[in-house]
Short mmCIF file of C-alpha atoms in Angstrom, two decimals:
data_model
loop_
_atom_site.label_atom_id
_atom_site.label_comp_id
_atom_site.label_asym_id
_atom_site.label_seq_id
_atom_site.Cartn_x
_atom_site.Cartn_y
_atom_site.Cartn_z
CA MET A 277 10.80 -79.76 57.34
CA SER A 278 10.75 -82.80 59.61
CA VAL A 279 8.77 -83.04 62.83
CA ARG A 280 12.00 -83.26 64.82
CA LEU A 281 13.32 -80.03 63.37
CA LYS A 282 9.98 -78.30 63.96
CA LEU A 283 9.96 -79.38 67.60
CA ALA A 284 13.60 -78.35 68.07
CA LEU A 285 12.99 -74.93 66.52
CA THR A 286 9.86 -74.48 68.63
CA ILE A 287 11.77 -75.30 71.82
CA PHE A 288 14.66 -73.03 70.82
CA ALA A 289 12.33 -70.13 69.98
CA THR A 290 10.42 -70.66 73.23
CA GLY A 291 13.66 -70.76 75.22
CA LEU A 292 15.03 -67.69 73.50
CA LEU A 293 11.81 -65.74 74.04
CA THR A 294 11.77 -66.86 77.67
CA ALA A 295 15.38 -65.73 78.09
CA LEU A 296 14.63 -62.31 76.61
CA LEU A 297 11.58 -61.93 78.85
CA VAL A 298 13.66 -62.99 81.85
CA VAL A 299 16.37 -60.45 80.96
CA ALA A 300 13.75 -57.72 80.49
CA THR A 301 12.16 -58.64 83.82
CA VAL A 302 15.54 -58.63 85.57
CA VAL A 303 16.42 -55.23 84.07
CA TYR A 304 13.05 -53.81 85.12
CA ALA A 305 13.30 -55.31 88.61
CA PHE A 306 16.86 -54.06 89.02
CA GLN A 307 15.88 -50.57 87.89
CA ARG A 308 12.97 -50.56 90.33
CA PHE A 309 15.23 -51.82 93.09
CA GLU A 310 17.67 -49.00 92.41
CA ASN A 311 14.84 -46.47 92.48
CA GLU A 312 13.46 -47.82 95.74
CA THR A 313 16.92 -47.93 97.35
CA ALA A 314 17.71 -44.40 96.25
CA TYR A 315 14.35 -43.18 97.46
CA ARG A 316 14.80 -44.74 100.92
CA ARG A 317 18.31 -43.35 101.17
CA GLY A 318 17.18 -39.87 100.10
CA MET A 319 14.23 -39.97 102.50
CA GLY A 320 16.55 -40.75 105.41
CA PHE A 321 18.98 -38.06 104.33
CA LEU A 322 16.35 -35.29 104.11
CA SER A 323 14.74 -36.37 107.37
CA ARG A 324 18.06 -35.92 109.19
CA VAL A 325 18.70 -32.53 107.54
CA VAL A 326 15.24 -31.20 108.41
CA SER A 327 15.46 -32.49 111.98
CA MET A 328 18.92 -30.94 112.52
CA TYR A 329 18.24 -27.56 110.90
CA ASP A 330 15.01 -25.74 111.68
CA ASN A 331 16.10 -22.36 110.28
CA ILE A 332 16.75 -23.30 106.65
CA PHE A 333 14.69 -20.45 105.20
CA ASP A 334 16.32 -17.96 107.58
CA MET A 335 19.77 -19.13 106.42
CA HIS A 336 18.77 -18.59 102.78
CA GLU A 337 17.37 -15.13 103.39
CA LYS A 338 20.34 -14.08 105.53
CA ASP A 339 23.06 -15.04 102.99
CA ALA A 340 22.03 -16.71 99.74
CA ALA A 341 25.60 -17.44 98.55
CA ALA A 342 26.59 -19.02 101.85
CA PHE A 343 23.37 -21.02 101.80
CA ARG A 344 24.16 -22.42 98.35
CA ALA A 345 27.63 -23.38 99.57
CA TRP A 346 26.05 -25.09 102.55
CA LEU A 347 23.68 -27.02 100.26
CA ARG A 348 26.57 -28.17 98.05
CA ALA A 349 28.44 -29.31 101.14
CA LEU A 350 25.49 -31.48 102.12
CA VAL A 351 25.60 -33.43 98.82
CA LEU A 352 29.35 -33.28 98.33
CA PHE A 353 29.70 -37.04 98.35
CA GLU A 354 26.57 -37.70 96.27
CA PRO A 355 27.54 -36.73 92.69
CA ASP A 356 24.25 -38.05 91.22
CA THR A 357 22.12 -36.06 93.66
CA GLU A 358 20.83 -32.48 93.40
CA LEU A 359 19.28 -30.59 96.30
CA TYR A 360 16.88 -27.67 95.82
CA LEU A 361 15.08 -25.23 98.05
CA LEU A 362 11.56 -24.51 96.84
CA ASP A 363 9.05 -21.99 98.00
CA ALA A 364 5.45 -22.93 98.71
CA ASN A 365 4.54 -22.68 94.99
CA GLY A 366 7.35 -24.93 93.81
CA THR A 367 9.62 -22.14 92.54
CA VAL A 368 13.32 -22.95 92.80
CA LEU A 369 15.02 -20.58 95.27
CA ALA A 370 18.41 -22.30 95.60
CA LYS A 371 20.16 -25.32 94.11
CA THR A 372 23.39 -27.31 94.28
CA GLY A 373 23.88 -28.02 90.56
CA PRO A 374 26.18 -25.95 88.36
CA THR A 375 23.62 -25.47 85.57
CA PRO A 376 21.93 -22.04 85.82
CA LEU A 377 18.14 -22.03 85.76
CA LYS A 378 15.80 -19.44 84.37
CA PRO A 379 14.29 -17.18 86.99
CA GLY A 380 10.97 -18.48 88.21
CA THR A 381 11.65 -22.14 87.31
CA ARG A 382 9.06 -24.29 89.00
CA VAL A 383 8.56 -28.00 89.60
CA ALA A 384 5.29 -29.92 89.73
CA LEU A 385 3.92 -29.97 93.26
CA ALA A 386 1.90 -33.20 92.91
CA PRO A 387 4.99 -35.48 93.27
CA VAL A 388 6.17 -33.24 96.16
CA ARG A 389 2.93 -33.74 98.05
CA GLU A 390 2.91 -37.47 97.26
CA SER A 391 6.41 -37.83 98.71
CA ILE A 392 5.40 -35.95 101.86
CA GLU A 393 1.98 -37.52 102.41
CA ARG A 394 2.60 -41.14 101.28
CA MET A 395 5.23 -42.41 103.64
CA ASP A 396 4.67 -46.00 102.42
CA ALA A 397 5.35 -45.23 98.75
CA SER A 398 8.05 -47.31 97.10
CA PHE A 399 9.39 -44.33 95.22
CA VAL A 400 8.12 -41.13 93.61
CA MET A 401 9.06 -39.84 90.17
CA GLY A 402 9.14 -36.08 89.72
CA ASP A 403 10.63 -33.16 87.81
CA ASP A 404 14.34 -32.64 87.36
CA PRO A 405 14.75 -28.86 86.88
CA GLU A 406 18.19 -29.16 85.30
CA ARG A 407 17.27 -31.82 82.77
CA MET A 408 13.71 -30.57 82.23
CA ASP A 409 12.10 -33.99 82.46
CA ALA A 410 9.98 -35.98 84.91
CA GLY A 411 12.10 -39.11 84.93
CA ALA A 412 13.96 -38.69 88.22
CA VAL A 413 13.37 -40.13 91.67
CA ILE A 414 12.54 -37.27 94.03
CA VAL A 415 12.22 -36.86 97.79
CA ALA A 416 10.61 -33.80 99.40
CA LYS A 417 10.34 -32.53 102.96
CA PRO A 418 8.47 -29.44 104.17
CA VAL A 419 10.42 -26.66 105.85
CA ARG A 420 9.15 -23.70 107.91
CA ARG A 421 10.51 -20.37 109.06
CA ALA A 422 11.98 -20.29 112.51
CA GLU A 423 9.53 -17.71 113.77
CA ALA A 424 6.58 -19.71 112.34
CA ARG A 425 7.43 -23.16 113.72
CA GLY A 426 4.21 -23.38 115.58
CA ARG A 427 2.15 -22.70 112.55
CA SER A 428 1.05 -25.41 110.17
CA ALA A 429 1.71 -23.49 106.97
CA ASP A 430 4.87 -24.60 105.17
CA ALA A 431 7.23 -21.90 103.92
CA GLY A 432 8.73 -24.21 101.31
CA TYR A 433 10.31 -27.58 100.63
CA LEU A 434 13.66 -29.25 100.47
CA TYR A 435 13.58 -31.06 97.12
CA LEU A 436 16.08 -33.85 96.51
CA VAL A 437 16.58 -35.26 92.98
CA LEU A 438 18.20 -38.71 92.86
CA HIS A 439 19.73 -39.87 89.56
CA THR A 440 19.90 -43.65 89.32
CA GLN A 441 22.16 -45.27 86.75
CA GLN A 442 20.50 -45.01 83.36
CA LEU A 443 20.86 -47.24 80.33
CA PRO A 444 22.51 -45.81 77.20
CA GLY A 445 20.27 -43.72 75.02
CA GLY A 446 20.95 -45.42 71.68
CA ARG A 447 19.19 -48.69 71.00
CA TRP A 448 22.28 -50.28 69.47
CA ASP A 449 24.28 -49.26 72.54
CA VAL A 450 21.61 -50.77 74.78
CA LEU A 451 21.67 -54.02 72.83
CA ARG A 452 25.45 -54.17 72.78
CA SER A 453 25.83 -53.40 76.45
CA SER A 454 23.12 -55.95 77.34
CA PHE A 455 24.76 -58.74 75.36
CA ALA A 456 28.10 -57.88 76.90
CA ARG A 457 26.80 -58.69 80.33
CA PRO A 458 27.89 -62.05 81.73
CA ALA A 459 24.42 -62.73 83.08
CA LEU A 460 22.88 -62.62 79.61
CA GLY A 461 25.64 -64.86 78.27
CA ALA A 462 24.89 -67.35 81.00
CA VAL A 463 21.18 -67.26 80.17
CA LEU A 464 21.90 -67.88 76.49
CA ALA A 465 24.21 -70.75 77.42
CA VAL A 466 21.41 -72.27 79.48
CA VAL A 467 18.99 -71.86 76.56
CA ALA A 468 21.47 -73.53 74.18
CA LEU A 469 22.07 -76.38 76.60
CA THR A 470 18.37 -76.98 77.22
CA THR A 471 17.68 -76.85 73.48
CA LEU A 472 20.39 -79.43 72.83
CA LEU A 473 19.02 -81.68 75.54
CA ALA A 474 15.52 -81.21 74.12
CA VAL A 475 16.74 -82.20 70.64
CA LEU A 476 18.36 -85.35 72.04
CA ILE A 477 15.20 -86.21 73.94
CA ILE A 478 13.05 -85.56 70.87
CA ALA A 479 15.33 -87.76 68.75
CA ALA A 480 15.09 -90.57 71.29
CA VAL A 481 11.33 -90.26 71.72
CA THR A 482 10.50 -89.99 68.01
CA LYS A 483 12.91 -92.72 66.87
CA PRO A 484 10.12 -95.35 66.82
CA LEU A 485 7.94 -92.95 64.83
CA ARG A 486 10.76 -92.44 62.30
CA ARG A 487 11.23 -96.21 61.93
CA LEU A 488 7.48 -96.65 61.56
CA THR A 489 7.50 -94.00 58.82
CA GLU A 490 10.33 -95.84 57.06
CA ALA A 491 8.37 -99.08 57.31
CA VAL A 492 5.31 -97.47 55.70
CA SER A 493 7.55 -96.04 52.95
CA THR A 494 9.11 -99.46 52.37
CA LEU A 495 5.67 -101.01 52.24
CA SER A 496 4.43 -98.44 49.73
CA GLN A 497 7.44 -99.11 47.49
CA GLY A 498 7.70 -102.88 47.82
CA GLY A 499 4.05 -103.73 48.28
CA LEU A 500 2.46 -106.31 50.53
CA ALA A 501 4.26 -109.11 48.74
CA GLU A 502 7.56 -108.06 50.33
CA GLY A 503 6.16 -108.25 53.86
CA LEU A 504 7.51 -106.70 57.07
CA ALA A 505 8.11 -108.27 60.44
CA VAL A 506 9.25 -107.05 63.83
CA ALA A 507 12.71 -108.58 63.96
CA SER A 508 16.37 -107.64 63.96
CA GLY A 509 17.07 -105.36 61.02
CA SER A 510 13.36 -104.82 60.34
CA PRO A 511 12.19 -101.30 59.46
CA LEU A 512 9.50 -101.65 62.13
CA PRO A 513 10.47 -100.64 65.68
CA ALA A 514 10.32 -103.26 68.40
CA PRO A 515 7.05 -103.04 70.35
CA THR A 516 7.22 -101.16 73.65
CA LYS A 517 4.68 -100.29 76.34
CA ASP A 518 4.33 -96.62 75.41
CA GLU A 519 2.03 -95.05 72.81
CA PHE A 520 4.50 -95.63 69.98
CA GLY A 521 4.70 -99.29 70.93
CA GLN A 522 0.92 -99.55 70.84
CA LEU A 523 0.89 -97.83 67.46
CA THR A 524 3.55 -100.26 66.18
CA SER A 525 1.56 -103.26 67.42
CA ALA A 526 -1.62 -101.94 65.80
CA PHE A 527 0.25 -101.32 62.55
CA GLU A 528 1.73 -104.83 62.62
CA MET A 529 -1.74 -106.32 63.16
CA LEU A 530 -3.15 -104.24 60.32
CA LEU A 531 -0.25 -105.27 58.10
CA ASP A 532 -0.80 -108.94 58.91
CA ILE A 533 -4.51 -108.66 58.10
CA CYS A 534 -3.77 -106.84 54.83
CA ARG A 535 -1.13 -109.43 53.92
CA ARG A 536 -3.48 -112.34 54.54
CA GLN A 537 -6.29 -110.67 52.62
CA TRP A 538 -3.88 -109.80 49.81
CA ASN A 539 -2.68 -113.41 49.57
CA ALA A 540 -6.27 -114.64 49.57
CA LEU A 541 -7.16 -112.11 46.89
CA ARG A 542 -4.17 -113.17 44.78
CA ARG A 543 -5.16 -116.82 45.07
CA THR A 544 -8.75 -116.00 44.17
CA ASP A 545 -7.64 -113.89 41.23
CA HIS A 546 -5.30 -116.65 40.07
CA PHE A 547 -8.09 -119.21 40.28
CA ARG A 548 -10.39 -116.83 38.41
CA ARG A 549 -7.92 -116.32 35.58
CA GLU A 550 -7.10 -119.98 35.45
CA GLY A 551 -10.79 -120.92 35.48
CA VAL A 552 -11.66 -118.42 32.75
CA SER A 553 -8.72 -119.57 30.65
CA ASN A 554 -9.61 -123.23 31.06
CA LEU A 555 -13.29 -122.56 30.42
CA SER A 556 -12.45 -120.58 27.31
CA HIS A 557 -10.20 -123.33 26.05
CA ASP A 558 -12.77 -126.03 26.78
CA LEU A 559 -15.63 -124.13 25.11
CA ARG A 560 -13.80 -123.37 21.89
CA SER A 561 -13.96 -126.93 20.53
CA PRO A 562 -17.70 -127.51 21.05
CA LEU A 563 -18.53 -124.03 19.78
CA THR A 564 -16.37 -124.58 16.71
CA ALA A 565 -18.05 -127.90 16.10
CA THR A 566 -21.48 -126.31 16.55
CA VAL A 567 -20.61 -123.57 14.06
CA ALA A 568 -19.41 -126.20 11.57
CA CYS A 569 -22.62 -128.22 11.95
CA LEU A 570 -24.81 -125.18 11.54
CA GLU A 571 -22.87 -124.04 8.49
CA THR A 572 -23.28 -127.54 7.02
CA LEU A 573 -27.03 -127.49 7.59
CA ASP A 574 -27.28 -124.03 6.11
CA GLY A 575 -25.37 -125.17 3.04
CA ARG A 576 -27.52 -128.29 2.57
CA TRP A 577 -30.80 -126.36 2.77
CA THR A 578 -29.74 -123.60 0.42
CA SER A 579 -31.38 -125.33 -2.60
CA GLU A 580 -34.52 -126.36 -0.70
CA PRO A 581 -37.13 -123.55 -0.66
CA GLU A 582 -39.35 -125.47 1.74
CA ARG A 583 -36.55 -125.21 4.32
CA ALA A 584 -36.58 -121.38 4.34
CA GLU A 585 -37.96 -121.16 7.87
CA ASP A 586 -35.44 -123.74 9.06
CA ARG A 587 -32.63 -121.79 7.42
CA ARG A 588 -33.76 -118.60 9.19
CA LEU A 589 -33.54 -120.37 12.55
CA VAL A 590 -30.15 -121.81 11.63
CA GLU A 591 -28.88 -118.35 10.69
CA ILE A 592 -29.94 -116.97 14.09
CA ALA A 593 -28.35 -119.92 15.87
CA LEU A 594 -25.19 -119.57 13.76
CA ARG A 595 -24.92 -115.82 14.41
CA ASN A 596 -25.31 -116.25 18.18
CA THR A 597 -22.92 -119.20 18.25
CA ARG A 598 -20.26 -117.18 16.44
CA ASN A 599 -20.80 -114.31 18.88
CA ALA A 600 -20.45 -116.73 21.78
CA ALA A 601 -17.26 -118.10 20.25
CA ARG A 602 -15.87 -114.59 19.91
CA MET A 603 -16.79 -113.77 23.50
CA VAL A 604 -15.14 -116.96 24.74
CA GLN A 605 -12.04 -116.06 22.70
CA SER A 606 -12.04 -112.54 24.23
CA LEU A 607 -12.40 -113.91 27.75
CA GLY A 608 -9.44 -116.23 27.18
CA ASP A 609 -7.35 -113.40 25.71
CA LEU A 610 -8.18 -111.06 28.57
CA ALA A 611 -7.31 -113.70 31.15
CA LYS A 612 -4.01 -114.25 29.36
CA LEU A 613 -3.23 -110.52 29.31
CA ASP A 614 -3.98 -110.27 33.05
CA GLU A 615 -1.35 -112.85 33.95
CA PRO A 616 1.48 -111.19 35.96
CA GLU A 617 3.99 -113.28 34.04
CA PHE A 618 2.72 -112.10 30.67
CA GLY A 619 5.43 -110.27 28.74
CA LEU A 620 5.49 -108.27 25.52
CA ARG A 621 7.61 -109.00 22.50
CA THR A 622 8.22 -105.44 21.42
CA GLU A 623 10.12 -104.13 18.45
CA ALA A 624 10.53 -100.76 16.79
CA VAL A 625 8.03 -100.68 13.91
CA ASP A 626 6.34 -98.13 11.69
CA ALA A 627 2.88 -97.59 13.20
CA GLY A 628 1.59 -96.19 9.90
CA GLU A 629 2.42 -99.41 8.03
CA LEU A 630 0.57 -101.48 10.61
CA LEU A 631 -2.48 -99.25 10.22
CA ASP A 632 -2.34 -99.76 6.45
CA ASP A 633 -2.33 -103.55 6.96
CA ILE A 634 -5.32 -103.35 9.31
CA ALA A 635 -7.21 -101.15 6.85
CA VAL A 636 -6.63 -103.72 4.08
CA ARG A 637 -7.93 -106.47 6.38
CA PHE A 638 -11.23 -104.63 7.00
CA ALA A 639 -11.57 -103.14 3.52
CA GLU A 640 -13.97 -105.79 2.18
CA ARG A 641 -16.24 -105.60 5.23
CA ALA A 642 -16.29 -101.80 5.07
CA ALA A 643 -17.19 -101.94 1.37
CA ARG A 644 -20.10 -104.30 2.08
CA GLN A 645 -21.41 -101.86 4.67
CA CYS A 646 -20.85 -98.87 2.34
CA VAL A 647 -18.46 -97.31 4.88
CA ARG A 648 -15.31 -95.54 3.73
CA LEU A 649 -12.22 -96.84 5.56
CA ARG A 650 -9.04 -94.80 5.11
CA THR A 651 -5.68 -94.12 6.74
CA ALA A 652 -4.32 -90.61 7.20
CA THR A 653 -1.26 -90.03 5.00
CA PRO A 654 1.74 -88.84 7.04
CA SER A 655 3.50 -85.66 5.93
CA GLY A 656 7.05 -85.56 4.61
CA ASP A 657 8.62 -88.61 2.97
CA GLY A 658 5.68 -90.85 3.84
CA ALA A 659 7.32 -92.65 6.79
CA GLY A 660 5.02 -92.99 9.78
CA PRO A 661 6.05 -92.59 13.42
CA ARG A 662 7.98 -95.48 14.91
CA ALA A 663 6.90 -97.03 18.18
CA GLU A 664 8.00 -99.86 20.47
CA LEU A 665 5.14 -102.30 19.90
CA ASP A 666 4.14 -105.89 20.30
CA VAL A 667 2.84 -106.16 16.74
CA GLU A 668 0.30 -108.91 17.39
CA LEU A 669 -1.25 -107.16 20.39
CA PHE A 670 -1.18 -103.75 18.73
CA GLU A 671 -3.03 -105.07 15.69
CA ARG A 672 -5.52 -106.77 18.02
CA ALA A 673 -6.22 -103.49 19.84
CA VAL A 674 -6.64 -101.41 16.66
CA ALA A 675 -8.72 -104.19 15.06
CA ASN A 676 -11.09 -104.10 18.04
CA LEU A 677 -11.48 -100.33 17.62
CA VAL A 678 -12.12 -100.63 13.88
CA ASP A 679 -14.56 -103.49 14.48
CA ASN A 680 -16.52 -101.34 16.95
CA ALA A 681 -16.56 -98.41 14.51
CA LEU A 682 -17.87 -100.56 11.70
CA LYS A 683 -20.57 -102.06 13.93
CA PHE A 684 -22.19 -98.75 14.73
CA CYS A 685 -21.42 -96.49 11.77
CA PRO A 686 -24.32 -96.08 9.32
CA ARG A 687 -23.97 -96.33 5.55
CA GLY A 688 -21.99 -93.50 4.03
CA SER A 689 -19.84 -92.92 7.12
CA THR A 690 -16.06 -92.64 7.20
CA VAL A 691 -13.63 -94.38 9.53
CA THR A 692 -10.14 -92.85 9.69
CA LEU A 693 -6.99 -94.49 11.05
CA ALA A 694 -4.08 -92.16 11.88
CA ALA A 695 -0.74 -92.19 13.67
CA GLU A 696 1.37 -89.19 14.65
CA ALA A 697 4.37 -88.43 16.85
CA ARG A 698 3.57 -86.21 19.82
CA ASP A 699 6.04 -85.17 22.58
CA GLY A 700 8.10 -88.33 22.49
CA ARG A 701 5.01 -90.54 22.18
CA VAL A 702 3.01 -91.99 19.31
CA ALA A 703 -0.72 -91.23 19.18
CA VAL A 704 -2.72 -93.81 17.20
CA SER A 705 -6.34 -92.84 16.62
CA VAL A 706 -9.44 -94.48 15.16
CA ALA A 707 -12.10 -91.89 14.36
CA ASP A 708 -15.55 -92.18 12.82
CA ASP A 709 -18.39 -89.79 12.03
CA GLY A 710 -21.08 -92.14 13.32
CA PRO A 711 -23.81 -91.56 15.90
CA GLY A 712 -21.43 -90.93 18.81
CA ILE A 713 -21.62 -92.04 22.45
CA PRO A 714 -23.55 -90.35 25.30
CA ALA A 715 -21.33 -88.35 27.66
CA ALA A 716 -22.56 -90.37 30.66
CA ASP A 717 -21.16 -93.57 29.10
CA LEU A 718 -17.65 -92.26 28.36
CA PRO A 719 -16.10 -92.74 31.86
CA LEU A 720 -17.31 -96.38 31.94
CA LEU A 721 -16.57 -97.27 28.34
CA PHE A 722 -13.41 -99.29 29.07
CA ASP A 723 -14.83 -101.17 32.06
CA ARG A 724 -15.21 -104.89 31.56
CA PHE A 725 -18.66 -106.12 30.55
CA TYR A 726 -19.98 -102.56 30.28
CA GLN A 727 -22.11 -102.07 27.17
CA SER A 728 -22.95 -98.71 25.75
CA ARG A 729 -25.20 -98.03 22.72
CA PRO A 730 -28.43 -99.38 24.26
CA THR A 731 -30.19 -99.15 20.91
CA VAL A 732 -28.49 -102.38 19.79
CA ALA A 733 -30.57 -105.42 20.63
CA PRO A 734 -28.65 -107.78 22.91
CA ALA A 735 -30.15 -110.82 21.21
CA THR A 736 -28.34 -110.02 18.02
CA GLY A 737 -24.97 -109.91 19.69
CA GLU A 738 -23.91 -107.05 17.47
CA GLY A 739 -23.18 -104.81 20.40
CA GLY A 740 -20.51 -107.07 21.88
CA ARG A 741 -20.19 -107.87 25.54
CA GLY A 742 -17.97 -105.03 26.74
CA LEU A 743 -14.70 -106.98 26.40
CA GLY A 744 -13.24 -105.48 23.21
CA LEU A 745 -12.47 -102.06 24.70
CA ALA A 746 -11.31 -103.65 27.97
CA ILE A 747 -8.76 -105.62 25.93
CA VAL A 748 -7.70 -102.40 24.18
CA LYS A 749 -7.14 -100.69 27.51
CA ARG A 750 -5.14 -103.63 28.89
CA ILE A 751 -2.93 -103.75 25.79
CA ALA A 752 -2.25 -100.02 26.10
CA GLU A 753 -1.33 -100.43 29.77
CA LEU A 754 1.03 -103.31 28.96
CA HIS A 755 2.83 -101.04 26.49
CA GLY A 756 3.18 -98.30 29.12
CA GLY A 757 0.60 -96.10 27.42
CA ASP A 758 -3.01 -95.17 27.86
CA VAL A 759 -6.25 -94.86 25.92
CA ALA A 760 -8.75 -92.01 25.75
CA VAL A 761 -12.03 -91.47 23.96
CA GLU A 762 -13.70 -88.34 22.65
CA SER A 763 -17.26 -88.43 21.38
CA THR A 764 -20.12 -86.12 20.55
CA LEU A 765 -23.63 -87.34 19.87
CA GLY A 766 -24.43 -87.07 16.18
CA ARG A 767 -20.86 -86.11 15.21
CA GLY A 768 -18.81 -89.25 15.80
CA THR A 769 -16.24 -90.84 18.10
CA ARG A 770 -12.45 -90.72 18.28
CA VAL A 771 -10.39 -93.21 20.32
CA VAL A 772 -6.70 -92.41 20.84
CA LEU A 773 -4.01 -94.87 21.91
CA THR A 774 -0.91 -93.14 23.28
CA LEU A 775 2.13 -95.41 23.16
CA PRO A 776 5.87 -94.93 23.76
CA ALA A 777 7.86 -93.89 20.70
CA ALA A 778 10.82 -95.93 19.51
CA ALA A 779 14.38 -94.73 20.04
CA GLY A 780 16.37 -93.31 17.13
CA PRO A 781 17.54 -95.57 14.34
CA ARG A 782 20.32 -97.94 15.28
CA HIS A 783 23.52 -97.88 13.28
CA GLU A 784 25.00 -101.35 13.04
CA GLU A 785 28.77 -101.63 13.08
CA PRO A 786 30.36 -103.35 10.08
CA PRO A 787 31.47 -106.93 10.73
CA ARG A 788 35.03 -107.29 11.85
CA ALA A 789 37.49 -109.05 9.58
#
C-alpha cells in the first residue's frame, strides 16, 4: 500500500469518525434541548394551574370522576403529556391517561422534590407510571387543601409527565432513520469532498517524493554508470525551496559524489588490471628464461658428484622460480577474467567426459604421490549431465581443484571427481579424504591471496598464494553458477561447482533440396 493511499484512507477514516461523532453530538444536544424545552413549558403550565386553582384536593374529594374529566381537559391539546395527582407519599390518586393503574401505584419522590426545590435545574427525569420506567421528563408542584393553605405541610403534588419524541427502538431502524436524514447526508457529502480535496493535495505534495523514489529505483536498476541529472524528462524532481526540494538537492549532491568516486574507482580498477596484466606478461619471459637456465645447470651437474650442494641450491631456486611463474600466470589469468569485456565461449558438453580428460591429465602425478584419482561413474547408459560450459575455463577451474587436492592429500588418499544433474543445474564436485580444512578458514577460502593450511611452509611454495580458488570462484560466477566447500578436519574436503545445465538436445532439420 502506497503512502498516498495510506494518507487518504487515514483522512477518510478521520473524517468519517468525526462525522459520526458530530452526528451523535447533534442527536444528544437536540434530545437535551427537547427535554429542556419540554421541562420549561411544563413548569410554566403547572405554575399557572396551581396559581389559578387552590382547591385541587377538595375538587378530587368532592367528585373524583369530574376531577378526572377536568384533568383531561387541562391536557387536551398535549397528547404526549400525562397529568397525575399524587398524595404526600407519591401514590397516584388521579390521572389523565387511559391506561388503568394498579391500586397503590407510587412514583419515586426524589425527582418530585428535585423539581420543586431546584428551580434552576435544566430538566428532571422521573417515573412514568403508565410505562413503568424512569425515562420521562417530569415536572411537579405541591398542592394543599383549601382549609390548610396557611400550613406548610403539602397535601400532595401535581405530577406532569412530558414525553419527548423518542428514537425508534430497533437499532436497524435507528440507523436507517439516521441515514435518511438530510443533515447526515450533507455531513457525509462534506466528508467525501474534504477527502477528495485531501487526496488531491497529498498527490500534489508527494509528487516530488514519488519522482525521487522513481529516480532511486532507476539508479538501482541502471547503476551509477547511467547517471541522473535534474533536467527536462529526468526522473529527479526539479529543486524547490521546500523540504522535498532540499532532499532532492541533497540526493543530487550525493549522487554526484558517488558518480565521481565510482568513475575514479573504475579508472583505478582498470589501471590495476592493466598493470597486473602487463606485469604478468613482462615477467613471463625472464622467469621462463631463468627456469631454462636453472634446468640446464641442473642437467650439466647431474654427473658431477662434487656439485651435489650446488644442485640442491639449484633445485630450490628452480622450484621457487616455477612457483613464481605459476603465480604470475595466475595473476594474469585473474586480471583477464575480471575484465568487463571478457566473454565466455560456451557450448553444450558432457561434463562427465571433461572430468575423465582431467583425471587422465593428473593420473601420472597422482600415481607418483600414491593417491588414487577416480571419476564417479554416472548411472544409466553412462552419459554424464550436459552443461553450458566454456570448456577451457571449466577445465582450468577443475584442474585447480584437483591440483589443490593432490597438494595436501597424504599417501593412500582418494580424490573423486563427479558430476550430477540437480534441479536443472549440474553439480561438479572434487572430493578428497585428506586432512580437511579448519571451519574458521572456510568462509575466507575463496578470497584472493588468502592461504589456509598453515602447516605448509611458505618458502616451499607448495601451498600456493591463494589465487587458484579465487580463479575457480570467478569462473563459476562467469558461468552464472556458484561454488561451495564442505570440509571436516581429519575426514576430507568436498568442493562443489554448481553450473547451469544445457538445454535439451537439438534436432537439426534435414537440408532442403
